[in-house]
Tab-separated table of C-alpha atoms in Angstrom:
chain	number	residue	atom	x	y	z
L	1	UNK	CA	152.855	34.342	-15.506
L	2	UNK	CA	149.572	35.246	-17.033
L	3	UNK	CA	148.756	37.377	-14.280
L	4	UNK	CA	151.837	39.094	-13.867
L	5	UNK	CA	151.632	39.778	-18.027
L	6	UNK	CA	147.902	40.962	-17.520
L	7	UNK	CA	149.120	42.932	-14.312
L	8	UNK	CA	151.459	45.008	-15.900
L	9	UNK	CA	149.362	45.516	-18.819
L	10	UNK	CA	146.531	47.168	-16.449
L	11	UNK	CA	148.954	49.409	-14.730
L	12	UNK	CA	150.453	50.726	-18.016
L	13	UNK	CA	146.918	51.126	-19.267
L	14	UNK	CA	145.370	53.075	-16.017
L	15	UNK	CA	149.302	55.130	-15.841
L	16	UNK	CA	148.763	56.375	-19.613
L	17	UNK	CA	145.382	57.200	-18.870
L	18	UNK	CA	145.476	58.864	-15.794
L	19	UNK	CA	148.531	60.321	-17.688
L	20	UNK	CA	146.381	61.743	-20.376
L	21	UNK	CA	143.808	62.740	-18.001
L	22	UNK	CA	145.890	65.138	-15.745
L	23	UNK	CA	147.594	66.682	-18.927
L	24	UNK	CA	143.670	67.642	-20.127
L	25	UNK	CA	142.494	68.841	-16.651
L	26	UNK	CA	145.426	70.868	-16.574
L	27	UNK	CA	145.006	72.235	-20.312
L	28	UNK	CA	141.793	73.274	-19.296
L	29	UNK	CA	142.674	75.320	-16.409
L	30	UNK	CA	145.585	76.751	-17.696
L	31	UNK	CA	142.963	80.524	-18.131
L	32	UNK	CA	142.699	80.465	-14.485
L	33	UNK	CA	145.827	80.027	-13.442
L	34	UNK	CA	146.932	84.103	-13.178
L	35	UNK	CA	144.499	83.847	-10.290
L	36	UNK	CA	146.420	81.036	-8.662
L	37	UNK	CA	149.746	82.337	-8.975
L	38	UNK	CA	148.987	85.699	-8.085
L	39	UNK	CA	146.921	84.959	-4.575
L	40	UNK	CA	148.368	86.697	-1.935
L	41	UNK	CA	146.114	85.146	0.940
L	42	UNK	CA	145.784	81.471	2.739
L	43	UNK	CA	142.092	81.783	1.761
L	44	UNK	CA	142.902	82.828	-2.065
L	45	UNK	CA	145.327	79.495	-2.403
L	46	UNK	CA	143.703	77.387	-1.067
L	47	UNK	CA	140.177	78.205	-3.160
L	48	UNK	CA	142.591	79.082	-6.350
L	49	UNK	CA	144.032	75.601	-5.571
L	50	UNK	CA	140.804	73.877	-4.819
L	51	UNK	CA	139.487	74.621	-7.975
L	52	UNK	CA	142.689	73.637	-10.389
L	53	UNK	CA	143.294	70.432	-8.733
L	54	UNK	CA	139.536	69.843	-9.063
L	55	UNK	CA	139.392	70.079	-12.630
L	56	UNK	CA	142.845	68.450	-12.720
L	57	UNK	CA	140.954	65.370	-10.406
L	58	UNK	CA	138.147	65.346	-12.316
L	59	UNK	CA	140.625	64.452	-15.490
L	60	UNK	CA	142.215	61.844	-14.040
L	61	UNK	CA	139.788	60.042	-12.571
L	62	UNK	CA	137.972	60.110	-15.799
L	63	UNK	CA	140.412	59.084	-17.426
L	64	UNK	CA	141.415	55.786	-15.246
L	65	UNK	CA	137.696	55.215	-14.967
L	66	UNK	CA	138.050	55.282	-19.331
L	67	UNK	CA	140.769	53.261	-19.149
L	68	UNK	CA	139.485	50.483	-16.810
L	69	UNK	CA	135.815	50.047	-18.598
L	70	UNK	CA	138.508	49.748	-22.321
L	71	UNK	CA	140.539	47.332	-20.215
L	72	UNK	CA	137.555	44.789	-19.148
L	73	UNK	CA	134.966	45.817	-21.804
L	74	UNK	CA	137.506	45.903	-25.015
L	75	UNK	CA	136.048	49.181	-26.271
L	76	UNK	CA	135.456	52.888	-25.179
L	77	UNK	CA	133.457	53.419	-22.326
L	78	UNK	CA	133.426	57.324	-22.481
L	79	UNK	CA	129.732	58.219	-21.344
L	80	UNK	CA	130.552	55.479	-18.432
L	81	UNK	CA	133.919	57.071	-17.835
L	82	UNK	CA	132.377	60.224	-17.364
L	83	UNK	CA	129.451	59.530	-15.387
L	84	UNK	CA	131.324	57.499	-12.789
L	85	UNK	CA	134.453	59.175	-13.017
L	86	UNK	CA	133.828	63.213	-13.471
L	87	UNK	CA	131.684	64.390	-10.743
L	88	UNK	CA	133.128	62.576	-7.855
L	89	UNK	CA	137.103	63.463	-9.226
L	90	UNK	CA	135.887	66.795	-9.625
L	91	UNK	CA	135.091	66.933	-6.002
L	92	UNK	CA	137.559	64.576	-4.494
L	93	UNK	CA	140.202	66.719	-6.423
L	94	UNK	CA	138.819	70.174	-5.123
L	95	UNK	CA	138.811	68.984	-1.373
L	96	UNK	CA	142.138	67.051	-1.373
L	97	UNK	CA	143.763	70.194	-3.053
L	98	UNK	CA	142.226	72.754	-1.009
L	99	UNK	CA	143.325	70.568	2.225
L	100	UNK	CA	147.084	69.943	0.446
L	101	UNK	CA	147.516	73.424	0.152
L	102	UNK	CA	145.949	74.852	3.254
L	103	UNK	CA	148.665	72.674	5.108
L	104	UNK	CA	151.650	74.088	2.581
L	105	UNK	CA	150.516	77.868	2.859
L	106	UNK	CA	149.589	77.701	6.814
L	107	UNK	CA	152.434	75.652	7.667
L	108	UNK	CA	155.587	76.327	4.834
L	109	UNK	CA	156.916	79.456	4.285
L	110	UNK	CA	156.504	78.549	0.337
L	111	UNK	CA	160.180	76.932	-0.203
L	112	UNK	CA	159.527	73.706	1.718
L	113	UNK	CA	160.067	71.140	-1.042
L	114	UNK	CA	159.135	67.964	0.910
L	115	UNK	CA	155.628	68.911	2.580
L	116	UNK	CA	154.451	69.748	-0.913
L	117	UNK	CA	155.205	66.020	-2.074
L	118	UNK	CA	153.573	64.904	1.068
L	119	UNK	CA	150.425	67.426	0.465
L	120	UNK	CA	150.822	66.002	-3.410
L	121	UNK	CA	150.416	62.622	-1.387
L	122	UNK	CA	147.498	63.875	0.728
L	123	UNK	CA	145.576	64.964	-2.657
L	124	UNK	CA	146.031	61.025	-4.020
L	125	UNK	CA	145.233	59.489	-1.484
L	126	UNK	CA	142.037	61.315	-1.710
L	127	UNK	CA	141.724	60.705	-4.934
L	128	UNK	CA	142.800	57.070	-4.457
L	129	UNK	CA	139.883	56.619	-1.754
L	130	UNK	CA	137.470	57.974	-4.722
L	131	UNK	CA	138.474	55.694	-7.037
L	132	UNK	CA	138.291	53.081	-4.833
L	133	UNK	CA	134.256	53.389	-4.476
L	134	UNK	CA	134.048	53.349	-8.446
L	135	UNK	CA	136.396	50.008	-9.184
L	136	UNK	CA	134.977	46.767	-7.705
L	137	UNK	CA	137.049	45.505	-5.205
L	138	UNK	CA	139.952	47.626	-5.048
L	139	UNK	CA	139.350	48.427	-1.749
L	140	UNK	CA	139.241	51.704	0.272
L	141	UNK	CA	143.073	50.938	0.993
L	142	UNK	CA	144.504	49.593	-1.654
L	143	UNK	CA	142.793	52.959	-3.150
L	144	UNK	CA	143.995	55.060	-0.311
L	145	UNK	CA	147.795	53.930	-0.316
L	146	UNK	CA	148.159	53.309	-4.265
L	147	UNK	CA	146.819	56.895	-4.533
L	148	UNK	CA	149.295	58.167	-1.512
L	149	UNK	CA	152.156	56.712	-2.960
L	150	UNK	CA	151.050	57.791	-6.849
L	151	UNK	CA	150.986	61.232	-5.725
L	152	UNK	CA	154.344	61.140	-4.023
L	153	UNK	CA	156.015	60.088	-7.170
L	154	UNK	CA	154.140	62.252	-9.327
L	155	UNK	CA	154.681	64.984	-6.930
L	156	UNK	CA	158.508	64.364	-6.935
L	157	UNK	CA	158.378	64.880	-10.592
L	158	UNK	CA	155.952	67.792	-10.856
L	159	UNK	CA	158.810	69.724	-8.566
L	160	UNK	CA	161.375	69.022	-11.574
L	161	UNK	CA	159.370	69.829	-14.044
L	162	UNK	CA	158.319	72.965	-12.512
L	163	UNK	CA	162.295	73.779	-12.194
L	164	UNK	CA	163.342	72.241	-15.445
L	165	UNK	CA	160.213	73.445	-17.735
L	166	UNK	CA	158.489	76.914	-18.015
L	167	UNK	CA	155.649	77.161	-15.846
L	168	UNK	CA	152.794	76.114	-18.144
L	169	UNK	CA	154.732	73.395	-19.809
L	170	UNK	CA	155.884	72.088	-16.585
L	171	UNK	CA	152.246	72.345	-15.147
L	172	UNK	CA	150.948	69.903	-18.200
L	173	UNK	CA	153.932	67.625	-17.813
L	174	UNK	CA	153.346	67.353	-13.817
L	175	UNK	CA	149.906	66.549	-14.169
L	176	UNK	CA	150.740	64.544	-16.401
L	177	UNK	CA	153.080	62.807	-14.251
L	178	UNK	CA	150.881	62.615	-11.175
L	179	UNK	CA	148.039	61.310	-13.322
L	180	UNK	CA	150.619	58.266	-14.450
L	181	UNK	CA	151.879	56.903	-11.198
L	182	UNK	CA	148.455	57.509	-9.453
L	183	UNK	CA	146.851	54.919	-11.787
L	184	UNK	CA	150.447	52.582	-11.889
L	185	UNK	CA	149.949	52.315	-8.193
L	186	UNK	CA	146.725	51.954	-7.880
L	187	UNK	CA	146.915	48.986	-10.012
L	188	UNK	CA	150.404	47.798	-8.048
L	189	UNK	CA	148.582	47.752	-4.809
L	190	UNK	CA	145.797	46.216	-5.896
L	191	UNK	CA	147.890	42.945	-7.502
L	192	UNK	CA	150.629	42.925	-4.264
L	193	UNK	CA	147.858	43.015	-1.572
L	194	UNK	CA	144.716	41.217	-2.589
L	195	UNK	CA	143.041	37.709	-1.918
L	196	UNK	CA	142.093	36.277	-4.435
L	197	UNK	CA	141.660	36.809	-8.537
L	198	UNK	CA	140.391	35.913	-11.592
L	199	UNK	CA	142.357	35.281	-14.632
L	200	UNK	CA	140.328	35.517	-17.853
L	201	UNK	CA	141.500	34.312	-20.873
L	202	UNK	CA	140.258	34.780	-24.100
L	203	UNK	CA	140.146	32.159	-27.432
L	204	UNK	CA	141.793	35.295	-29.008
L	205	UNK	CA	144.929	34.918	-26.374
L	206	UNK	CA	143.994	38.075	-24.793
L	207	UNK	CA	144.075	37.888	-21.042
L	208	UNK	CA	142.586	40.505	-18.055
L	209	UNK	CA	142.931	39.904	-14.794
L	210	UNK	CA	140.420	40.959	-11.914
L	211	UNK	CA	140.009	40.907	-8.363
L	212	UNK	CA	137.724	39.378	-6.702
L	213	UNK	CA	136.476	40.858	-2.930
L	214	UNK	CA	133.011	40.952	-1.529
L	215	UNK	CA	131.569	42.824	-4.253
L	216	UNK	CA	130.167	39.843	-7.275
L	217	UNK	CA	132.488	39.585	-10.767
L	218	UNK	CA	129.500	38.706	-12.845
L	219	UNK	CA	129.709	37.308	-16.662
L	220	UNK	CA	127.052	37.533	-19.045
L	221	UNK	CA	126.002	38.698	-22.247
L	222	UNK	CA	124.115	41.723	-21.111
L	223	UNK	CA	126.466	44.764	-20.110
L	224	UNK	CA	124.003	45.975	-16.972
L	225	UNK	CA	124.307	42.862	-15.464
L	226	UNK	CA	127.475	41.533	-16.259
L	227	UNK	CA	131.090	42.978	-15.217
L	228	UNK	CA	132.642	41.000	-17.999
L	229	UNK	CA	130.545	40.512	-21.124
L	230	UNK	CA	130.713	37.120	-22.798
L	231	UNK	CA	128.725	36.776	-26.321
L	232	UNK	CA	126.162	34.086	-26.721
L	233	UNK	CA	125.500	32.917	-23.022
L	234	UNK	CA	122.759	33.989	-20.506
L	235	UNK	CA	122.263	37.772	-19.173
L	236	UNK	CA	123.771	36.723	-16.142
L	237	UNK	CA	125.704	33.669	-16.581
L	238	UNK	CA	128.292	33.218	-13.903
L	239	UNK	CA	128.964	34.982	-10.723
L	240	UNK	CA	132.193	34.981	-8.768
L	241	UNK	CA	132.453	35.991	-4.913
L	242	UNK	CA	135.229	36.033	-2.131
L	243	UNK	CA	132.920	35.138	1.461
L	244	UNK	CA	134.264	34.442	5.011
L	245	UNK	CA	137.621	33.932	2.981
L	246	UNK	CA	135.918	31.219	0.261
L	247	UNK	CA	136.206	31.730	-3.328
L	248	UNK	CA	132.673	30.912	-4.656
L	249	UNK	CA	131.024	30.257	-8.183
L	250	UNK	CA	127.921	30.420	-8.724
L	251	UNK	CA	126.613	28.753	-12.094
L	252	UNK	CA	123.646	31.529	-11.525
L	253	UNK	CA	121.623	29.155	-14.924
L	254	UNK	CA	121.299	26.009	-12.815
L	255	UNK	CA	121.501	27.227	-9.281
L	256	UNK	CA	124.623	25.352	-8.649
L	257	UNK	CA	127.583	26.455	-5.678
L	258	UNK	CA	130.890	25.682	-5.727
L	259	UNK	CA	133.887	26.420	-3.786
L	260	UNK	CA	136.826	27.062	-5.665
L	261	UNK	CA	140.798	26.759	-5.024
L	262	UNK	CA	144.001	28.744	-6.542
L	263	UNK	CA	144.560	26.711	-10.423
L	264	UNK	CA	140.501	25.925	-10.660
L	265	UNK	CA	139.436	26.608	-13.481
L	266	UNK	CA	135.692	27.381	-15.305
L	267	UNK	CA	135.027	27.754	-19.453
L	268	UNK	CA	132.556	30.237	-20.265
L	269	UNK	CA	131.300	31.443	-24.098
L	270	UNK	CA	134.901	32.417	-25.738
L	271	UNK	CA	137.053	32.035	-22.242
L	272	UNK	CA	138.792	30.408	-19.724
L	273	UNK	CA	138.089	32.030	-16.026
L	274	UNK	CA	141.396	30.771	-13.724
L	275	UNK	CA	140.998	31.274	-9.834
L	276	UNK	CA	144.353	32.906	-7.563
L	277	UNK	CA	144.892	33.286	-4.227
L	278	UNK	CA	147.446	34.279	-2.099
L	279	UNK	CA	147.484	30.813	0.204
L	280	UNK	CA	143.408	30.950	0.973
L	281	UNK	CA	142.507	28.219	3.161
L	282	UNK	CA	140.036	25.615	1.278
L	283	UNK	CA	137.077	24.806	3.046
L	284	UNK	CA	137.591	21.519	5.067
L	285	UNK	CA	134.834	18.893	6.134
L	286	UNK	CA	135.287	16.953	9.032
L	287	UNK	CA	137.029	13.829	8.865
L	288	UNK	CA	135.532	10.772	7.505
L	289	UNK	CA	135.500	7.276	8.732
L	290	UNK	CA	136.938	5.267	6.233
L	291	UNK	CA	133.910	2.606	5.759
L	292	UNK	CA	134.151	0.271	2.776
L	293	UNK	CA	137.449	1.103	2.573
L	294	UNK	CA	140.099	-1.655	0.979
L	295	UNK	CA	144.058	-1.870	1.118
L	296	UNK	CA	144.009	-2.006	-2.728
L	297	UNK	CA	144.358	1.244	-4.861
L	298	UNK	CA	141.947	1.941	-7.743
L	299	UNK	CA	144.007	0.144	-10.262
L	300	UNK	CA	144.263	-3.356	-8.386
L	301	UNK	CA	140.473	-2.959	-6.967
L	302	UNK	CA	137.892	-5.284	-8.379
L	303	UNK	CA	138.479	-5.468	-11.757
L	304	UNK	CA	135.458	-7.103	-12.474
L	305	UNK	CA	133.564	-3.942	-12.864
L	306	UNK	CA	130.063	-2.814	-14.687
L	307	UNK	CA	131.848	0.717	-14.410
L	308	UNK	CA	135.497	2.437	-15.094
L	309	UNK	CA	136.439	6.405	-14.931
L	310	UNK	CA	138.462	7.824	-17.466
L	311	UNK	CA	140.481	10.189	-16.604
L	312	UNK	CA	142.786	11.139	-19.758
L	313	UNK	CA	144.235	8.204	-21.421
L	314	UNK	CA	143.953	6.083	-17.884
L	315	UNK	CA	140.891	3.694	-17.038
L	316	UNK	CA	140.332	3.014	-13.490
L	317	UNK	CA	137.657	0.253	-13.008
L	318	UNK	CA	134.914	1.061	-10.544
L	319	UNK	CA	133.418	-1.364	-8.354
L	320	UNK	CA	132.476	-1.798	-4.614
L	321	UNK	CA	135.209	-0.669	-2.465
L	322	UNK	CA	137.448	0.652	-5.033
L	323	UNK	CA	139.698	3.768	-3.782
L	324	UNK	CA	140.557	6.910	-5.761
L	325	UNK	CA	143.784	8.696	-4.131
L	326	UNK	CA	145.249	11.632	-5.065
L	327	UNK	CA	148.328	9.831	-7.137
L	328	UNK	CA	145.092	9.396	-9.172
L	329	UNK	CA	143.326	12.369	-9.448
L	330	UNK	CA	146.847	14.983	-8.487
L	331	UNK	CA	143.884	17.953	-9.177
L	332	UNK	CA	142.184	17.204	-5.113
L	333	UNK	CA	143.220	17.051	-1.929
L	334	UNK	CA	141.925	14.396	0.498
L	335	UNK	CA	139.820	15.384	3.600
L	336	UNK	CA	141.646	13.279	5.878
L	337	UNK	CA	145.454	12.538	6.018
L	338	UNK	CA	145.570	8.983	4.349
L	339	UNK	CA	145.384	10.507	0.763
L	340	UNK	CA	141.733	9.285	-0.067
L	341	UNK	CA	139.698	11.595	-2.410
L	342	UNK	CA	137.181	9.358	-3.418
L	343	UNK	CA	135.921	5.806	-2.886
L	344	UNK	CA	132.774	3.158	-4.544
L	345	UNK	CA	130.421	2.393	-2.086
L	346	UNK	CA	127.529	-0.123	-3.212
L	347	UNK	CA	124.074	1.403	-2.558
L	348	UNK	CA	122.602	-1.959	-2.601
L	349	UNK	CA	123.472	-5.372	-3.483
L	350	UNK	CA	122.775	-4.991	-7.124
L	351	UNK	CA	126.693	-4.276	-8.321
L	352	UNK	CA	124.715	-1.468	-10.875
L	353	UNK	CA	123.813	0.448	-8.030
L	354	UNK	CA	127.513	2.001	-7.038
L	355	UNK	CA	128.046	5.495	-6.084
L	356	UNK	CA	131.055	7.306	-5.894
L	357	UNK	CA	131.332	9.135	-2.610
L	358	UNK	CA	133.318	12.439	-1.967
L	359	UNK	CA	135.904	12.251	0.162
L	360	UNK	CA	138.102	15.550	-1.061
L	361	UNK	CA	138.280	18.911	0.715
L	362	UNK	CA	136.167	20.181	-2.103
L	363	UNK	CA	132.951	20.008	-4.877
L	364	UNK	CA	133.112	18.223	-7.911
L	365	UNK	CA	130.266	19.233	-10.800
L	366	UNK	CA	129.306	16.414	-12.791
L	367	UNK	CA	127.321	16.709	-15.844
L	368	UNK	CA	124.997	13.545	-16.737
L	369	UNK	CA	124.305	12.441	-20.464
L	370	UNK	CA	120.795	14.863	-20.467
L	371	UNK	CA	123.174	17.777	-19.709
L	372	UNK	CA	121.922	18.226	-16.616
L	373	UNK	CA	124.781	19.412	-14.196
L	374	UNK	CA	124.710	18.788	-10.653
L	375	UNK	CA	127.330	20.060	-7.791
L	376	UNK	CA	128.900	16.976	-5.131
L	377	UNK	CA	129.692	18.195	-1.939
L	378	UNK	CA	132.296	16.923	-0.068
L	379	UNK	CA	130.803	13.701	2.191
L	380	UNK	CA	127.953	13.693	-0.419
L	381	UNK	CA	127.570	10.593	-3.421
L	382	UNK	CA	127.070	10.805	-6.861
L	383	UNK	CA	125.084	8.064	-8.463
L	384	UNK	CA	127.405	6.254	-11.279
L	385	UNK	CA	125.453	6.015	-14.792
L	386	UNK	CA	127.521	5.702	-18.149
L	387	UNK	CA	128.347	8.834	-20.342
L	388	UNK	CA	128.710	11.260	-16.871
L	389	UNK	CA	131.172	13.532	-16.973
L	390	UNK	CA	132.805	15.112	-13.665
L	391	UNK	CA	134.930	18.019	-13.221
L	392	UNK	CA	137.541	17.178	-10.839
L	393	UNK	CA	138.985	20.607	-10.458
L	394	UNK	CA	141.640	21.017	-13.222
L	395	UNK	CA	140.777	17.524	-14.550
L	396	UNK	CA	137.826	15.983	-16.683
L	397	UNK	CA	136.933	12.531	-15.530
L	398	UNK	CA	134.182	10.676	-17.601
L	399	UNK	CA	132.259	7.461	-16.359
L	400	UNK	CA	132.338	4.607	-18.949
């Protein structure tokens, strides 16, 4: 729900924006636009063209670029906007409109309603494909096809306008219109066709959501090296990653990996980073033999223990032997199919030296009493010592 809220929210903020941005391009060339209506040659269109759209591109991809640093930043962005925004949408703009209209004037006789929506398609898809290289991880196309079909509906409403409105007034308001949908869809086909995501939440209740591709979603304090800025944590504090289909965190302070399903979550400064995925696999070890292994569950194991995990308001005793499944900790999945997660093996004879051995599909992080955080790997064993804390996924377990 929190990403569909956040979802929306983006794709009304890039639609006004791109909104606003082809209504100003269009103001702007509104002087030069004698010499567009008035060409009489293929060559004079398509340059006359070239050079509105361009100015008209340049607008709105300045102004999505605005309105996507104010959506993940919280603030203006305007020098950014316009550095990574205005050149390349002037350009991008100027080509896809001299191509759109080089295909209406060679091939329409000038009344053919439906190949100017598709060359209003052409010119967002173009524009799409720009974009595309300036947001992380939207993908050539998701860029490509949000753009396409942006510029089809926009199109569709520029041609009513233009009938409806006189011609400057329906000029803005088409713009206008083909700015909107362009940044709707880009959004739309960025949240109906990617991987994986981030949900950040906020102490404030504010929420953004991100998408996460082969291109890092860094947090930090310091805005050129962080994506999202987080007061009062490291420069570069976390860094998130889709590779060879894996969600991965990387705690870049301590070193630490960790591979990360759809519900995990990670607390960072002032929010609360939630992982999606559209049915990723999880990374699976291979199966384990099930050594040291009792018929008991964790609650009737040894109850003579030095150790127990606490896990909420439940305390499971530790000792030699004792099995963890995944009625106890519902947050991991077991490795192999009899429902194990976790199990106490004895690393000597002394019953102080127990370790609790790995036996999910995925890491744990545990955190000793020096604050010292370590990652356990599936197959791997953690040491048990009073006052550490683990992170089993979606659930805190403490040793005690």
């Amino acid at each position: 729900m929190k990403r569909n809220l956040s979802a929306l929210k983006k794709a009304l903020q890039f639609g006004i924006s791109g909104a606003v941005g082809g209504f100003v391009g269009n103001l702007i060339t509104e002087p030069f636009m004698q010499g567009l209506t008035g060409s009489t040659s293929v060559f004079d269109s398509v340059l006359s063209t070239a050079r509105w759209f361009g100015l008209v591109g340049g607008g709105i991809a300045t102004a999505i670029m605005f309105g996507y640093y104010y959506y993940i930043k919280g603030k203006p962005q305007i020098k950014q906007a316009l550095k990574n925004g205005g050149l390349f949408g002037l350009i991008a703009g100027a080509i896809s409109g001299a191509i759109a209209e080089g295909i209406y004037s060679g091939i329409g006789d000038g009344n053919n309603e439906l190949l100017r929506v598709i060359c209003w398609g052409i010119a967002g898809s173009l524009l799409g494909l720009g974009l595309a290289q300036r947001i992380p991880n939207l993908g050539a196309l998701r860029g490509t096809g949000g753009g396409g079909v942006g510029g089809v509906l926009g199109g569709c409403l520029f041609i009513l306008f233009a009938y409806n409105l006189s011609g400057t007034a329906g000029r803005l308001a088409g713009c206008a219109a083909i700015g909107f949908w362009i940044g709707i869809m880009l959004v739309v086909a960025e949240t109906l066709f990617n991987k994986a995501w981030l949900v950040i939440s906020y102490d404030t209740g504010a929420n953004r959501t991100l998408t996460l591709g082969s291109e890092p979603v860094t947090f930090g304090s310091d805005e050129n090296l962080s994506i999202i800025c987080i007061p009062n944590v490291s420069p570069l504090a976390m860094r998130f990653q889709l590779e060879a289909g894996q969600i991965v965190c990387e705690n870049v302070d301590s070193g630490a990996v960790s591979y990360l399903r759809s519900g995990d979550q990670k607390k960072i400064g002032n929010c609360t980073i939630t992982v999606g995925n559209s049915d990723l696999p999880a990374p699976t070890p291979a199966n384990i033999p099930p050594t040291f292994i009792s018929n008991q569950p964790a609650v009737n194991s040894f109850t003579s223990s030095q150790f127990s995990l606490k896990l909420g308001s439940r305390v499971i005793p530790l000792s030699a032997g004792t099995q963890l499944f995944t009625s106890d900790i519902p947050s991991l999945t077991a490795a192999a199919s009899n429902g194990l997660v976790a199990i106490v093996t004895s690393r000597s004879r002394n019953e102080l030296s127990l370790g609790l051995t790995n036996l999910s599909d995925r890491a744990w992080w545990a955190t000793d009493i020096q604050g010292d955080i370590k990652m356990v790997e599936p197959e791997s064993t953690l040491a048990l010592a009073l006052g550490t804390k683990i992170e089993f996924g979606e659930i805190d377990g403490e040793i005690v």
